[in-house]
Amino acid sequence: MTPHTTRTAPGGVIETDVSARLDRLPWGRFHTLVVLALGITWVLDGLEVTLAGALAGALKASPTLRFSNAEIGLATSSYLAGAVLGAVGFGWLTDRLGRKKLFFITLAVYLAATAATGLSWNLWSFCLFRFLTGAGIGGEYTAINSTIQELIPARARGWTDLVINGSFWLGAVLGAGTSLVVLDPALFGPDTGWRVAFGLGAFLGLVILFLRTWIPESPRWLMTHGRHEEAEALVAGIEARFRAEGHALSDGPFPKARLRQRSHTPLAEVLAALKIYRQRAWVGLALMSAQAFFYNAIFFTYALILIDFYGVPADGVGWYILPFAAGNFFGPVLLGRLFDTVGRKPMIALTYGLSGVLLALSGLAFQQELVTATTLTLCWMAVFFFASAAASSAYLTVSEVFPLEIRALAIALFYAVGTSVGAVGPALFGVLIEGHSRSAIFGGYLLASVLMIAAGVVAGIWGVAAERKSLEDVAKPLAAAE
């Protein structure tokens, strides 16, 4: 057996095959556990978002809170604003301090804040705790996306990332099911059920905290931060696990990367890199902004549409969210492999374009009163079958097309800008719904449609064909030495 070494060259430069060895691994139990322990972040976000929507009626009826539609929109925007600031702050720390430290810290913030949400006593306390919950989730996105990208083999990166992002909707199903139980007046009082729901979210976060204890630091992050011996030891340990499970692994030799050793990447170099990759930055911005507005505008106010326009009782909203969530989950699962085979650019353009067209048609049917609550839900299932894959591909794009040293911060910046745009959606649609004008709401849907179609065109022309390529080939590390 040929030993793999990470050799230090003169001048503080190392030669390492760590990345190539990670990419050559077959899919194994290790990857499955990584996906389960880290990918469950999207389940948490789906749970939070769905609870916020499904509990809207309960928050309006709460003897303590008595929220209006506009106040529910404000609370939703508070969650999104927290996600923006949390993503940026924790994203910078993720690149600076490491992936593993941050995916523990951000989860701890989430579970503490969502537990506190269940203790809210007025609008401002509720908005504050939702803001902090959002900060934890925003930080999770950056730490988790970067970790998963760096541990999953290149040939499976696209499908894996889309399925993980699509698991948001498993959380939505969980949230919808939870709402049906906690809003049952036979089980909980009008000011108790919604509090129990947020407490269950905190309990789930606590369980996940323990599941993550065995996840290693990213070897790719270690090798660019002067800790190449640790990176080598981690990869050797992962390989030993695969061999112990009966996998036959090639001994190489593998392509080596030459990297300058340093403890961190200077901020000036980070900003310079974003300027160098400005075309990719504009593509990422277009994709993230469009999908954020599209999703937040519609999904966060879905319960209000059902309640105010179709007379659906607040405790029955969950039944409509369940099939809607199923369409969203199966979109990435069934379409995901095409992003690795057909390619990133054509599939991103296709899913964004179809999402926009189908939303416009569904919005027109709503405006003309051609659909019932049930048929509108079926329309949303078709729209979001494609939109869910499109939104997931936006996160895939911004997490794989920038250099390793700034990957988490890049994810954070584009998530933050995109979510800032998206944060306008719930507040805007809350006001539109308050006015009870189907035509005005249809205008909002058309705006979301145009944004999606335009983003798809941008990606189709200027996107990056990153399918089946190693991260280092898609974007050379900033520490690369010639």
PDB file of C-alpha atoms in Angstrom, residues 22-23 30-31 33-35 37-39 41-42 90-91 93-95 97-104 106 139-153 157 160-161 164 212 214-222 234 238 395 399-400 404 407-409 411 471:
ATOM      1  CA  LEU A  22     -11.990  12.757  -0.722  1.00  0.00           C
ATOM      2  CA  ASP A  23     -13.458  13.024  -4.229  1.00  0.00           C
ATOM      3  CA  PHE A  30     -19.823   8.103   6.319  1.00  0.00           C
ATOM      4  CA  HIS A  31     -21.505  10.262   3.656  1.00  0.00           C
ATOM      5  CA  LEU A  33     -24.301  10.090   8.307  1.00  0.00           C
ATOM      6  CA  VAL A  34     -22.889  13.476   7.254  1.00  0.00           C
ATOM      7  CA  VAL A  35     -26.025  14.176   5.242  1.00  0.00           C
ATOM      8  CA  ALA A  37     -26.488  14.980  10.890  1.00  0.00           C
ATOM      9  CA  LEU A  38     -25.848  18.183   8.949  1.00  0.00           C
ATOM     10  CA  GLY A  39     -28.548  18.205   6.307  1.00  0.00           C
ATOM     11  CA  THR A  41     -30.647  21.930   9.210  1.00  0.00           C
ATOM     12  CA  TRP A  42     -33.098  22.341   6.352  1.00  0.00           C
ATOM     13  CA  PHE A  90     -21.510  33.463  11.373  1.00  0.00           C
ATOM     14  CA  GLY A  91     -20.369  33.040   7.765  1.00  0.00           C
ATOM     15  CA  LEU A  93     -16.579  33.183  11.578  1.00  0.00           C
ATOM     16  CA  THR A  94     -17.040  29.872   9.738  1.00  0.00           C
ATOM     17  CA  ASP A  95     -14.210  30.711   7.345  1.00  0.00           C
ATOM     18  CA  LEU A  97     -12.653  29.579  13.007  1.00  0.00           C
ATOM     19  CA  GLY A  98     -13.686  26.433  11.155  1.00  0.00           C
ATOM     20  CA  ARG A  99     -16.805  24.618  10.043  1.00  0.00           C
ATOM     21  CA  LYS A 100     -17.245  22.362  13.070  1.00  0.00           C
ATOM     22  CA  LYS A 101     -17.197  25.049  15.773  1.00  0.00           C
ATOM     23  CA  LEU A 102     -19.791  27.070  13.963  1.00  0.00           C
ATOM     24  CA  PHE A 103     -22.271  24.319  13.215  1.00  0.00           C
ATOM     25  CA  PHE A 104     -22.431  23.725  16.979  1.00  0.00           C
ATOM     26  CA  THR A 106     -25.412  28.224  15.315  1.00  0.00           C
ATOM     27  CA  GLY A 139     -25.602  30.825  10.415  1.00  0.00           C
ATOM     28  CA  GLU A 140     -26.491  27.178   9.939  1.00  0.00           C
ATOM     29  CA  TYR A 141     -26.879  27.663   6.209  1.00  0.00           C
ATOM     30  CA  THR A 142     -23.336  28.928   5.814  1.00  0.00           C
ATOM     31  CA  ALA A 143     -21.601  26.460   8.135  1.00  0.00           C
ATOM     32  CA  ILE A 144     -23.521  23.442   6.881  1.00  0.00           C
ATOM     33  CA  ASN A 145     -23.465  24.181   3.157  1.00  0.00           C
ATOM     34  CA  SER A 146     -19.705  24.690   3.168  1.00  0.00           C
ATOM     35  CA  THR A 147     -19.074  21.536   5.247  1.00  0.00           C
ATOM     36  CA  ILE A 148     -21.240  19.279   3.097  1.00  0.00           C
ATOM     37  CA  GLN A 149     -19.777  20.628  -0.143  1.00  0.00           C
ATOM     38  CA  GLU A 150     -16.274  19.855   1.115  1.00  0.00           C
ATOM     39  CA  LEU A 151     -17.016  16.287   2.271  1.00  0.00           C
ATOM     40  CA  ILE A 152     -19.208  14.943  -0.546  1.00  0.00           C
ATOM     41  CA  PRO A 153     -17.522  13.464  -3.706  1.00  0.00           C
ATOM     42  CA  ARG A 157     -22.366  16.923  -5.131  1.00  0.00           C
ATOM     43  CA  THR A 160     -26.854  15.520  -2.752  1.00  0.00           C
ATOM     44  CA  ASP A 161     -27.034  19.271  -2.294  1.00  0.00           C
ATOM     45  CA  ILE A 164     -30.554  18.147   1.305  1.00  0.00           C
ATOM     46  CA  ARG A 212     -23.295  16.214  15.337  1.00  0.00           C
ATOM     47  CA  TRP A 214     -18.955  12.791  15.631  1.00  0.00           C
ATOM     48  CA  ILE A 215     -18.816  14.966  12.453  1.00  0.00           C
ATOM     49  CA  PRO A 216     -15.172  15.900  11.717  1.00  0.00           C
ATOM     50  CA  GLU A 217     -13.797  19.279  10.741  1.00  0.00           C
ATOM     51  CA  SER A 218     -13.505  19.781   6.987  1.00  0.00           C
ATOM     52  CA  PRO A 219     -10.079  18.475   5.866  1.00  0.00           C
ATOM     53  CA  ARG A 220     -10.158  21.023   3.054  1.00  0.00           C
ATOM     54  CA  TRP A 221     -10.534  23.859   5.563  1.00  0.00           C
ATOM     55  CA  LEU A 222      -7.727  22.446   7.729  1.00  0.00           C
ATOM     56  CA  LEU A 234      -8.712  12.881   9.223  1.00  0.00           C
ATOM     57  CA  ILE A 238     -12.081   8.190   6.855  1.00  0.00           C
ATOM     58  CA  TYR A 395     -27.668  27.400  -2.817  1.00  0.00           C
ATOM     59  CA  SER A 399     -21.576  27.256  -2.419  1.00  0.00           C
ATOM     60  CA  GLU A 400     -19.449  25.679  -5.157  1.00  0.00           C
ATOM     61  CA  LEU A 404     -12.533  27.395  -0.520  1.00  0.00           C
ATOM     62  CA  ARG A 407     -16.866  29.715   0.563  1.00  0.00           C
ATOM     63  CA  ALA A 408     -18.833  30.170   3.789  1.00  0.00           C
ATOM     64  CA  LEU A 409     -18.648  33.966   3.603  1.00  0.00           C
ATOM     65  CA  ILE A 411     -22.708  31.701   0.848  1.00  0.00           C
ATOM     66  CA  LEU A 471     -14.234  22.210  -5.973  1.00  0.00           C
TER      67      LEU A 471
END
